Every structure is written in structure tokens, then in C-alpha cells.
PDB file of C-alpha atoms in Angstrom:
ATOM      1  CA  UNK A1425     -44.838 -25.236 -29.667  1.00  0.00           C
ATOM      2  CA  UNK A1426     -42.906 -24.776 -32.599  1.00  0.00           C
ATOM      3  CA  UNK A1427     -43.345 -21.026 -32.444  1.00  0.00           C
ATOM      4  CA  UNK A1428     -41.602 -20.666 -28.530  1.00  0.00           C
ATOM      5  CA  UNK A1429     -38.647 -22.427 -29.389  1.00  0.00           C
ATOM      6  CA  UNK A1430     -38.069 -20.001 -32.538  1.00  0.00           C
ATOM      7  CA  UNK A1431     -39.059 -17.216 -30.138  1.00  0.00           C
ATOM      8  CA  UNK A1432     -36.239 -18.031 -27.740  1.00  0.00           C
ATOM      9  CA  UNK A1433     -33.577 -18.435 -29.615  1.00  0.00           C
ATOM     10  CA  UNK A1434     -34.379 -15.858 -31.674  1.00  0.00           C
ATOM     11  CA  UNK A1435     -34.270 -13.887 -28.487  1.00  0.00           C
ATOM     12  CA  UNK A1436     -30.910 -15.304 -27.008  1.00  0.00           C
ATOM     13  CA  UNK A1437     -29.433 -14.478 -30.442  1.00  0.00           C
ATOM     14  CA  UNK A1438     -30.207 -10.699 -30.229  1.00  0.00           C
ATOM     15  CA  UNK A1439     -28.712 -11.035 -26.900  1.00  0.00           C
ATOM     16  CA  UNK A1440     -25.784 -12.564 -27.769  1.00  0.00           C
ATOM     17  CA  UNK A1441     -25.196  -9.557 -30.131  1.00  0.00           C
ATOM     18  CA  UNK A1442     -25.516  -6.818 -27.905  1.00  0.00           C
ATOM     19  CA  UNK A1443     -24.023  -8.923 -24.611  1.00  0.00           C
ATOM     20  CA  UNK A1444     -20.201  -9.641 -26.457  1.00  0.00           C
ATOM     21  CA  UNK A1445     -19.788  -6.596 -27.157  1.00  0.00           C
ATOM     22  CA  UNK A1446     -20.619  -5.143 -24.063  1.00  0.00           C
ATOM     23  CA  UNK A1447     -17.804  -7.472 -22.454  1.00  0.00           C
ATOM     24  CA  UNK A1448     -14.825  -7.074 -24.520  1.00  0.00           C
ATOM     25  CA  UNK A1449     -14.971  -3.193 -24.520  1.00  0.00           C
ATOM     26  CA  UNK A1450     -15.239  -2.882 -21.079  1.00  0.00           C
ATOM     27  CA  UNK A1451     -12.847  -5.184 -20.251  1.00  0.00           C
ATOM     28  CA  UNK A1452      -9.891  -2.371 -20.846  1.00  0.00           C
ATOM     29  CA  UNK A1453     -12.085  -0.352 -18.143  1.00  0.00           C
ATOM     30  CA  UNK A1454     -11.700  -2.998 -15.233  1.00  0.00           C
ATOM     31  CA  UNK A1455      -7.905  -3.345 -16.252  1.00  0.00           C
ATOM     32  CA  UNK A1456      -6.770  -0.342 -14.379  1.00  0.00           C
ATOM     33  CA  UNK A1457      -8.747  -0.896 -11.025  1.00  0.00           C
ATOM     34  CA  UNK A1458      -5.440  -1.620  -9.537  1.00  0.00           C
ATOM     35  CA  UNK A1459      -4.253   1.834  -9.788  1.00  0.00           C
ATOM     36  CA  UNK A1460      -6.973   3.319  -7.774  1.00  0.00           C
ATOM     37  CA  UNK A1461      -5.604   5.448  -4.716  1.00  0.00           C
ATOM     38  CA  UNK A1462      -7.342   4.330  -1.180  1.00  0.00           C
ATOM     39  CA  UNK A1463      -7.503   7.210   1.822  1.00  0.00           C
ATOM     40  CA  UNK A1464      -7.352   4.910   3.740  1.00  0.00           C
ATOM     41  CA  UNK A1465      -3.878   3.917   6.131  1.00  0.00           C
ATOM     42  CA  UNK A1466      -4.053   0.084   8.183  1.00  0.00           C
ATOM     43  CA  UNK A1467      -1.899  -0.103  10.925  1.00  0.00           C
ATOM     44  CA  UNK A1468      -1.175  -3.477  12.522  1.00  0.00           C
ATOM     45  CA  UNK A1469      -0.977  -1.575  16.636  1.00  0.00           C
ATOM     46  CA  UNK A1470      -3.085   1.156  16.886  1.00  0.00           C
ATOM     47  CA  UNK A1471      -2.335   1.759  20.829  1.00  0.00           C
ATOM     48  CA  UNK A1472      -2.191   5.639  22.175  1.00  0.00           C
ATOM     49  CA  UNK A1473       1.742   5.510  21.834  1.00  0.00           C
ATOM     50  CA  UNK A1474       1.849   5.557  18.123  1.00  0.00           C
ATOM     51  CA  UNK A1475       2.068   8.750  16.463  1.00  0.00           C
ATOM     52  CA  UNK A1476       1.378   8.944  12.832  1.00  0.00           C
ATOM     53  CA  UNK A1477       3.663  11.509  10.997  1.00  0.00           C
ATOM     54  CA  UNK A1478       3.570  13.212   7.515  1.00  0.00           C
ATOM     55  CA  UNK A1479       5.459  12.003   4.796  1.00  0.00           C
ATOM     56  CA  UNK A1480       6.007  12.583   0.806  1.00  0.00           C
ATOM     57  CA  UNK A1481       7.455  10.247  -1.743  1.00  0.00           C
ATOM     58  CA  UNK A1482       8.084  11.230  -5.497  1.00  0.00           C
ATOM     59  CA  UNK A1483       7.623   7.525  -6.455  1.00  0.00           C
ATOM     60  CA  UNK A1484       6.086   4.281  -5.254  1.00  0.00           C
ATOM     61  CA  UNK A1485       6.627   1.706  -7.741  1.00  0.00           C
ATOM     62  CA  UNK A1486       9.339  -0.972  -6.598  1.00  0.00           C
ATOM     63  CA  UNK A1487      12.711  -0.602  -8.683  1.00  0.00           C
ATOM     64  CA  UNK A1488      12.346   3.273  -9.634  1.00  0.00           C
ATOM     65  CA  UNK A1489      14.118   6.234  -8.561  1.00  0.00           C
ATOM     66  CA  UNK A1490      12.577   8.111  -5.543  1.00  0.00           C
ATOM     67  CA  UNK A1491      12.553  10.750  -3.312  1.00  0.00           C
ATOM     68  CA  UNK A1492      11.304  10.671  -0.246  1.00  0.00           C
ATOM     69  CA  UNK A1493      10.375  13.162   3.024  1.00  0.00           C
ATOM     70  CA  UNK A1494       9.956  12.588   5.919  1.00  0.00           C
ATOM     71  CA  UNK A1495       8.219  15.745   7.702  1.00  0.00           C
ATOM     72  CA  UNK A1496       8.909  17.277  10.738  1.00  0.00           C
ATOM     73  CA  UNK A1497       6.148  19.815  11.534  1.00  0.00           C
ATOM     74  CA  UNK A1498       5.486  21.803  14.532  1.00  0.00           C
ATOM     75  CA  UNK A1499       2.968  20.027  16.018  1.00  0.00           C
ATOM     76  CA  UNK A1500       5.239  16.797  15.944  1.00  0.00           C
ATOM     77  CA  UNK A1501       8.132  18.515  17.879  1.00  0.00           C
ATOM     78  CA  UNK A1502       7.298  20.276  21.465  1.00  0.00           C
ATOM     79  CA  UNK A1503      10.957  21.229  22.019  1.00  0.00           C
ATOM     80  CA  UNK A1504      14.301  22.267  20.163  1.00  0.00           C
ATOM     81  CA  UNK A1505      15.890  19.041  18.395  1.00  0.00           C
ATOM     82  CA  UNK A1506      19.483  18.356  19.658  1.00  0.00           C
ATOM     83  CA  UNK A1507      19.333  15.147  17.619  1.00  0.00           C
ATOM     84  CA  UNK A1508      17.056  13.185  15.669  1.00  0.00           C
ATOM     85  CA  UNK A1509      17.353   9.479  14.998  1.00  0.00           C
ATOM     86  CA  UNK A1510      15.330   7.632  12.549  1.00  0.00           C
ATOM     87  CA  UNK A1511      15.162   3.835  12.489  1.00  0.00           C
ATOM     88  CA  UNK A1512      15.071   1.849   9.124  1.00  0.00           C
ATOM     89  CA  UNK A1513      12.611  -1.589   8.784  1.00  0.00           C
ATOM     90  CA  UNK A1514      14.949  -4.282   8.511  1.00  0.00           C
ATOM     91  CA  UNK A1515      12.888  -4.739   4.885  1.00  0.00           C
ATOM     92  CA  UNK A1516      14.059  -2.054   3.319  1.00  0.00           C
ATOM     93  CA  UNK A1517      16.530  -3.057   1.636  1.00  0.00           C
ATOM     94  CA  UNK A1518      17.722   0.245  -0.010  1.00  0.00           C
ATOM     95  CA  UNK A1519      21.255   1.123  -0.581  1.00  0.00           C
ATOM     96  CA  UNK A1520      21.865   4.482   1.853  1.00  0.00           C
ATOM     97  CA  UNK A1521      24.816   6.644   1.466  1.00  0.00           C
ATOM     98  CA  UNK A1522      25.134  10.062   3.665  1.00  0.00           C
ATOM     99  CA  UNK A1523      25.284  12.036   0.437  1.00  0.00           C
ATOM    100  CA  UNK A1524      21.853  10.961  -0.397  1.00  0.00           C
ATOM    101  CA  UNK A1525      20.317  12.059   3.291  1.00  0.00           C
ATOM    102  CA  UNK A1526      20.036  15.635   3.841  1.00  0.00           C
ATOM    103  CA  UNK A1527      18.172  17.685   6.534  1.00  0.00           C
ATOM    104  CA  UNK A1528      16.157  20.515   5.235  1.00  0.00           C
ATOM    105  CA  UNK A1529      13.527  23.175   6.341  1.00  0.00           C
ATOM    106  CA  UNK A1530      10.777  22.545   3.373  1.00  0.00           C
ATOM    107  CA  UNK A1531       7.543  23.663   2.193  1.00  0.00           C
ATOM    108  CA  UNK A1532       5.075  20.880   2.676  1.00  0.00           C
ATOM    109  CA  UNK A1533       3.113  20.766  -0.934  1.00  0.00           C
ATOM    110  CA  UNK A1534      -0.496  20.359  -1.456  1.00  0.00           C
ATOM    111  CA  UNK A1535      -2.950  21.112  -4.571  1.00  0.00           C
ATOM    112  CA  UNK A1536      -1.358  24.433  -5.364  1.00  0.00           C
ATOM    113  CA  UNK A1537       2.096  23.732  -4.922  1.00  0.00           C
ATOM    114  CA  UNK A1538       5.003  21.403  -4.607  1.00  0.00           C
ATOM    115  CA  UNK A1539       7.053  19.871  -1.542  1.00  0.00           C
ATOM    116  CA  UNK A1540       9.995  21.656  -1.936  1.00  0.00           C
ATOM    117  CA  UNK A1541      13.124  22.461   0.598  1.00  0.00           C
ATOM    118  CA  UNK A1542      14.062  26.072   1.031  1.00  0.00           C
ATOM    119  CA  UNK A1543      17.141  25.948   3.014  1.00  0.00           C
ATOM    120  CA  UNK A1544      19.588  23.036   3.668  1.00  0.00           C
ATOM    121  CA  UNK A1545      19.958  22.658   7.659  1.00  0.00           C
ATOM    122  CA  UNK A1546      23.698  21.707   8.435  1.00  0.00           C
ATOM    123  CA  UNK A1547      24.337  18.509   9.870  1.00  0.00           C
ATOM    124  CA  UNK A1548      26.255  15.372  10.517  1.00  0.00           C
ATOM    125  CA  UNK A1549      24.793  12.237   9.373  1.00  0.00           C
ATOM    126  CA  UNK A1550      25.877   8.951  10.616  1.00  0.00           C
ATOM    127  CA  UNK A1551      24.389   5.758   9.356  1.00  0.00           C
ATOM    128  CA  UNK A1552      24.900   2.599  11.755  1.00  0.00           C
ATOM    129  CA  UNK A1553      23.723  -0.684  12.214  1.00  0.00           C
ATOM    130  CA  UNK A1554      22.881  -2.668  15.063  1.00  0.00           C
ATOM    131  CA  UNK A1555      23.829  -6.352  16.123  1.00  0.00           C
ATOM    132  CA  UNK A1556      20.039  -7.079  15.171  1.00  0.00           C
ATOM    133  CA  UNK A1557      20.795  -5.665  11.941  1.00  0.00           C
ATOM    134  CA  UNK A1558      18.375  -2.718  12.187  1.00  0.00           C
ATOM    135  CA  UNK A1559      19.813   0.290  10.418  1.00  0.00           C
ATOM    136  CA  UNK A1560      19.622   3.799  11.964  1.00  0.00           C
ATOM    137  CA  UNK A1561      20.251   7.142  10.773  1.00  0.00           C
ATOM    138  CA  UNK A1562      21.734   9.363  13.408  1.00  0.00           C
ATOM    139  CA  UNK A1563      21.204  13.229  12.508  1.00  0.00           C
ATOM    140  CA  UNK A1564      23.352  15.687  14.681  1.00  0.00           C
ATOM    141  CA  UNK A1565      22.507  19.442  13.299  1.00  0.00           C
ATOM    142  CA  UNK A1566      25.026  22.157  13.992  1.00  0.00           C
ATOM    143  CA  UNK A1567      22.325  24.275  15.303  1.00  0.00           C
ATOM    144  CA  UNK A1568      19.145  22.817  17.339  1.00  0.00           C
ATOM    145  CA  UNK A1569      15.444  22.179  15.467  1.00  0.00           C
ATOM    146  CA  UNK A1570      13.997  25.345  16.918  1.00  0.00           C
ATOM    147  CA  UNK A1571      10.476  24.126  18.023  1.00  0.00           C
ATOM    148  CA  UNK A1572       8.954  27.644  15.834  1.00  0.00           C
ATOM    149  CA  UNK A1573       6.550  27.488  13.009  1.00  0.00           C
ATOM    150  CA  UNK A1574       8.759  26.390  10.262  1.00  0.00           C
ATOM    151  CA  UNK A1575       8.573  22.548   9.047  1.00  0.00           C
ATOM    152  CA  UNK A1576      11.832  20.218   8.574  1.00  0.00           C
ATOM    153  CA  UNK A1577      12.395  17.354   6.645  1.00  0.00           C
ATOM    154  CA  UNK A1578      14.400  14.331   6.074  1.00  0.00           C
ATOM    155  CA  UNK A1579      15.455  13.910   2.720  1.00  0.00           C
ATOM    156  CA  UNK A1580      16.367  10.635   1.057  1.00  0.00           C
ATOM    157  CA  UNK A1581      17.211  11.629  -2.018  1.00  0.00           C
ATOM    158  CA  UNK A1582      17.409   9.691  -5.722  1.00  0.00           C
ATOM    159  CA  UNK A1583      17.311   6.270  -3.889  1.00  0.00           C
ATOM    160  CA  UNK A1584      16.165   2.940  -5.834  1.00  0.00           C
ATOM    161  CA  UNK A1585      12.990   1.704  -4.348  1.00  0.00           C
ATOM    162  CA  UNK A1586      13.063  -1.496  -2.667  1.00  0.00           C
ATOM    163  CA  UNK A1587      12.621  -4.687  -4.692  1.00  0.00           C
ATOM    164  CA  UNK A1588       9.858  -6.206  -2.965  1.00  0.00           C
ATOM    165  CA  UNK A1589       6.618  -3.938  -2.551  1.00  0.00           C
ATOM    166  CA  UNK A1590       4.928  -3.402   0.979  1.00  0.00           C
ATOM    167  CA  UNK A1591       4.457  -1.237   3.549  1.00  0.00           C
ATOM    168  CA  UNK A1592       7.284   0.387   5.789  1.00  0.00           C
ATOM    169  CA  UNK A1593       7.462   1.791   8.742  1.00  0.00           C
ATOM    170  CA  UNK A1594       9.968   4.034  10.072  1.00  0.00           C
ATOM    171  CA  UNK A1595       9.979   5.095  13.683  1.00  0.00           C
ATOM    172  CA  UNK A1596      11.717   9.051  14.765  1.00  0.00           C
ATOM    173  CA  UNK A1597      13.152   9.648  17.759  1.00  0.00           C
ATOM    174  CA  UNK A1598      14.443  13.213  19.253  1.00  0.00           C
ATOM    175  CA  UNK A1599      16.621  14.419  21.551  1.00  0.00           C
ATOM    176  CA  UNK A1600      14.940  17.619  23.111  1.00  0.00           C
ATOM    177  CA  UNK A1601      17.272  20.273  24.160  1.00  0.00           C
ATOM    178  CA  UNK A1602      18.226  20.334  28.087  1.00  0.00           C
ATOM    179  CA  UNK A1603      17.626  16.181  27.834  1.00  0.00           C
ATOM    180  CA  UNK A1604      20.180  13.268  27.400  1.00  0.00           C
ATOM    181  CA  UNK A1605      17.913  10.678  26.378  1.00  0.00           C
ATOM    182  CA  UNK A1606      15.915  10.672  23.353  1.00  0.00           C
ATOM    183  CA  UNK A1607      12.219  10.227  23.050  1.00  0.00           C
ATOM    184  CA  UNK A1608       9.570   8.947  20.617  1.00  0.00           C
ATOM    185  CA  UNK A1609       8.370  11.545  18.081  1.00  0.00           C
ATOM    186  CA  UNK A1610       6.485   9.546  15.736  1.00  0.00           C
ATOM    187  CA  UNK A1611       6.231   6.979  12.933  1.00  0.00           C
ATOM    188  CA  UNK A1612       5.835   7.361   8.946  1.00  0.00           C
ATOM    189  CA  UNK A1613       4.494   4.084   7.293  1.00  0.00           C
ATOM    190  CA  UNK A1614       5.650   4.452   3.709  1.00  0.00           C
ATOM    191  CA  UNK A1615       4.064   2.351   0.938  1.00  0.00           C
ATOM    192  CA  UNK A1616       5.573   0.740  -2.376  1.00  0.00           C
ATOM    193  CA  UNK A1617       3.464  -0.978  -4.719  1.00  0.00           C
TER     194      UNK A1617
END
């Protein structure tokens, strides 16, 4: 009887051995599980009205300097753009000036190459805010959106990231050419960790 108790211990010391060591070194591996990019986008009303649109950001972490785009490509737009309004979430607490919102035509990036805009559209931007406090971001180009081939983009350019992280959703409307009201063209949901 004397020999099974030697035999397990003996046992559950080997283990011990190889068992701590196998924990603290691959501790550092789990560490970084938080970074791991999901494909994957959750949205709260998925009806037939929402549209989900394209969108780029330099930077996601809360507090840094980003860059963001919001794209415009020709499937999203059916007609020439008169005017395109873009609503802010009331969370997004971001200071906005019209210097740091431009309208561009861009080159949407992928694996080879980088988002990039190729020719600065001329426009008048107008920043307002509602009695609800919702911000909105009225873009009036000198020339319409022509409804061709060629992508557009929203710039927000070197803004400081929000505070708090989250999603955001943003909501475009457009005012096609020949029309007086404006209509839905889609939604970017926009995520800061």
C-alpha cells in the first residue's frame, strides 16, 4: 500500500513540473485575444429599409487621431446628388469644424492599395444642430454627384476619436437632382474600441 501512495505522488510531482510551465508561458498568448478582428457587423433593426454603406477609418482606438470615410459608391446613389446630408449619433461626441470635412472623389483601398482621394469636389459645408441636439452635416457641392462610375467620399479628417468606445451609426440622406425632398441613401455603423 505503501508502494501506490509513492507512485502517486511521485506521479503528480512530474506533473506539476511539466503543467506550471505550460501555464505561465502561454499566458502572454491568451493576453492579446482582445485584439482579434471579427467579420462579423450586429445591427440592432435589420428591417428592408436599412442600407448598409462602406466606410474606412485610419484609427479605432478611443482618444487617437483619425480619419475617417464615408463612401459613396455607385451602387449607393441611383441619381445625380444635389445635396447630401449626413446625420451625427448624438454619442459622438467629436469636436467638428468645416475645415476638417471635405468632399472628395477617392479610390476605395483594398489589399493592394490604399483609400486615397484623387480630386477634392467643391462644396459648401454647413454643420447644424437640431432642438433634439442631433448634429447634421449639410453638404451642398457646386456641381451635382454625377450618378457615373466614379466613388465619392466624406472625409472627416484628423479628428480625436470619441472618449467612450462603441458603435456609431450615421445615417445619409440625398437630394436627387429634379427632387426637392431628400431621401434615404444609407447608413455606416462605425466602431471604436
Amino acid at each position: 500500500m505503501l508502494k501506490k501512495t509513492k507512485k502517486v505522488t511521485l506521479k503528480f510531482i512530474n506533473f506539476r513540473f511539466f503543467l506550471i510551465p505550460l501555464i505561465l508561458f502561454s499566458t502572454p498568448l491568451f493576453s492579446n485575444i482582445q485584439n482579434a478582428k471579427a467579420g462579423l457587423e450586429f445591427q440592432w433593426d435589420q428591417n428592408s429599409n436599412y442600407r448598409r454603406l462602406k466606410w474606412f477609418q485610419k484609427e479605432e482606438k478611443k482618444r487617437f487621431r483619425n480619419t475617417i470615410y464615408f463612401f459613396l459608391r455607385p451602387s449607393d446613389r441611383k441619381n445625380d446628388l444635389l445635396k447630401i446630408n449626413l446625420a451625427i449619433p448624438e454619442t459622438f461626441k467629436v469636436t467638428l469644424n468645416q475645415e476638417k470635412i471635405t468632399l472628395c472623389k477617392v479610390r476605395i483601398g483594398g489589399f493592394e492599395e490604399r483609400t486615397k482621394c484623387l480630386e477634392d469636389i467643391p462644396a459648401d459645408i454647413e454643420i447644424t444642430t437640431d432642438e433634439s441636439s442631433l448634429r447634421k452635416i449639410n453638404i451642398f457641392p457646386y456641381q451635382p454627384i454625377p450618378s457615373s462610375k466614379e466613388s465619392y467620399a466624406i472625409v472627416f479628417k484628423r479628428i480625436t476619436n470619441p472618449k467612450r468606445s462603441g458603435l456609431y451609426q450615421f445615417h445619409s440622406y440625398g437630394q436627387p437632382k429634379g427632387q426637392s425632398v431628400s431621401s434615404y441613401l444609407g447608413s455606416w455603423t462605425i466602431l471604436i474600441d
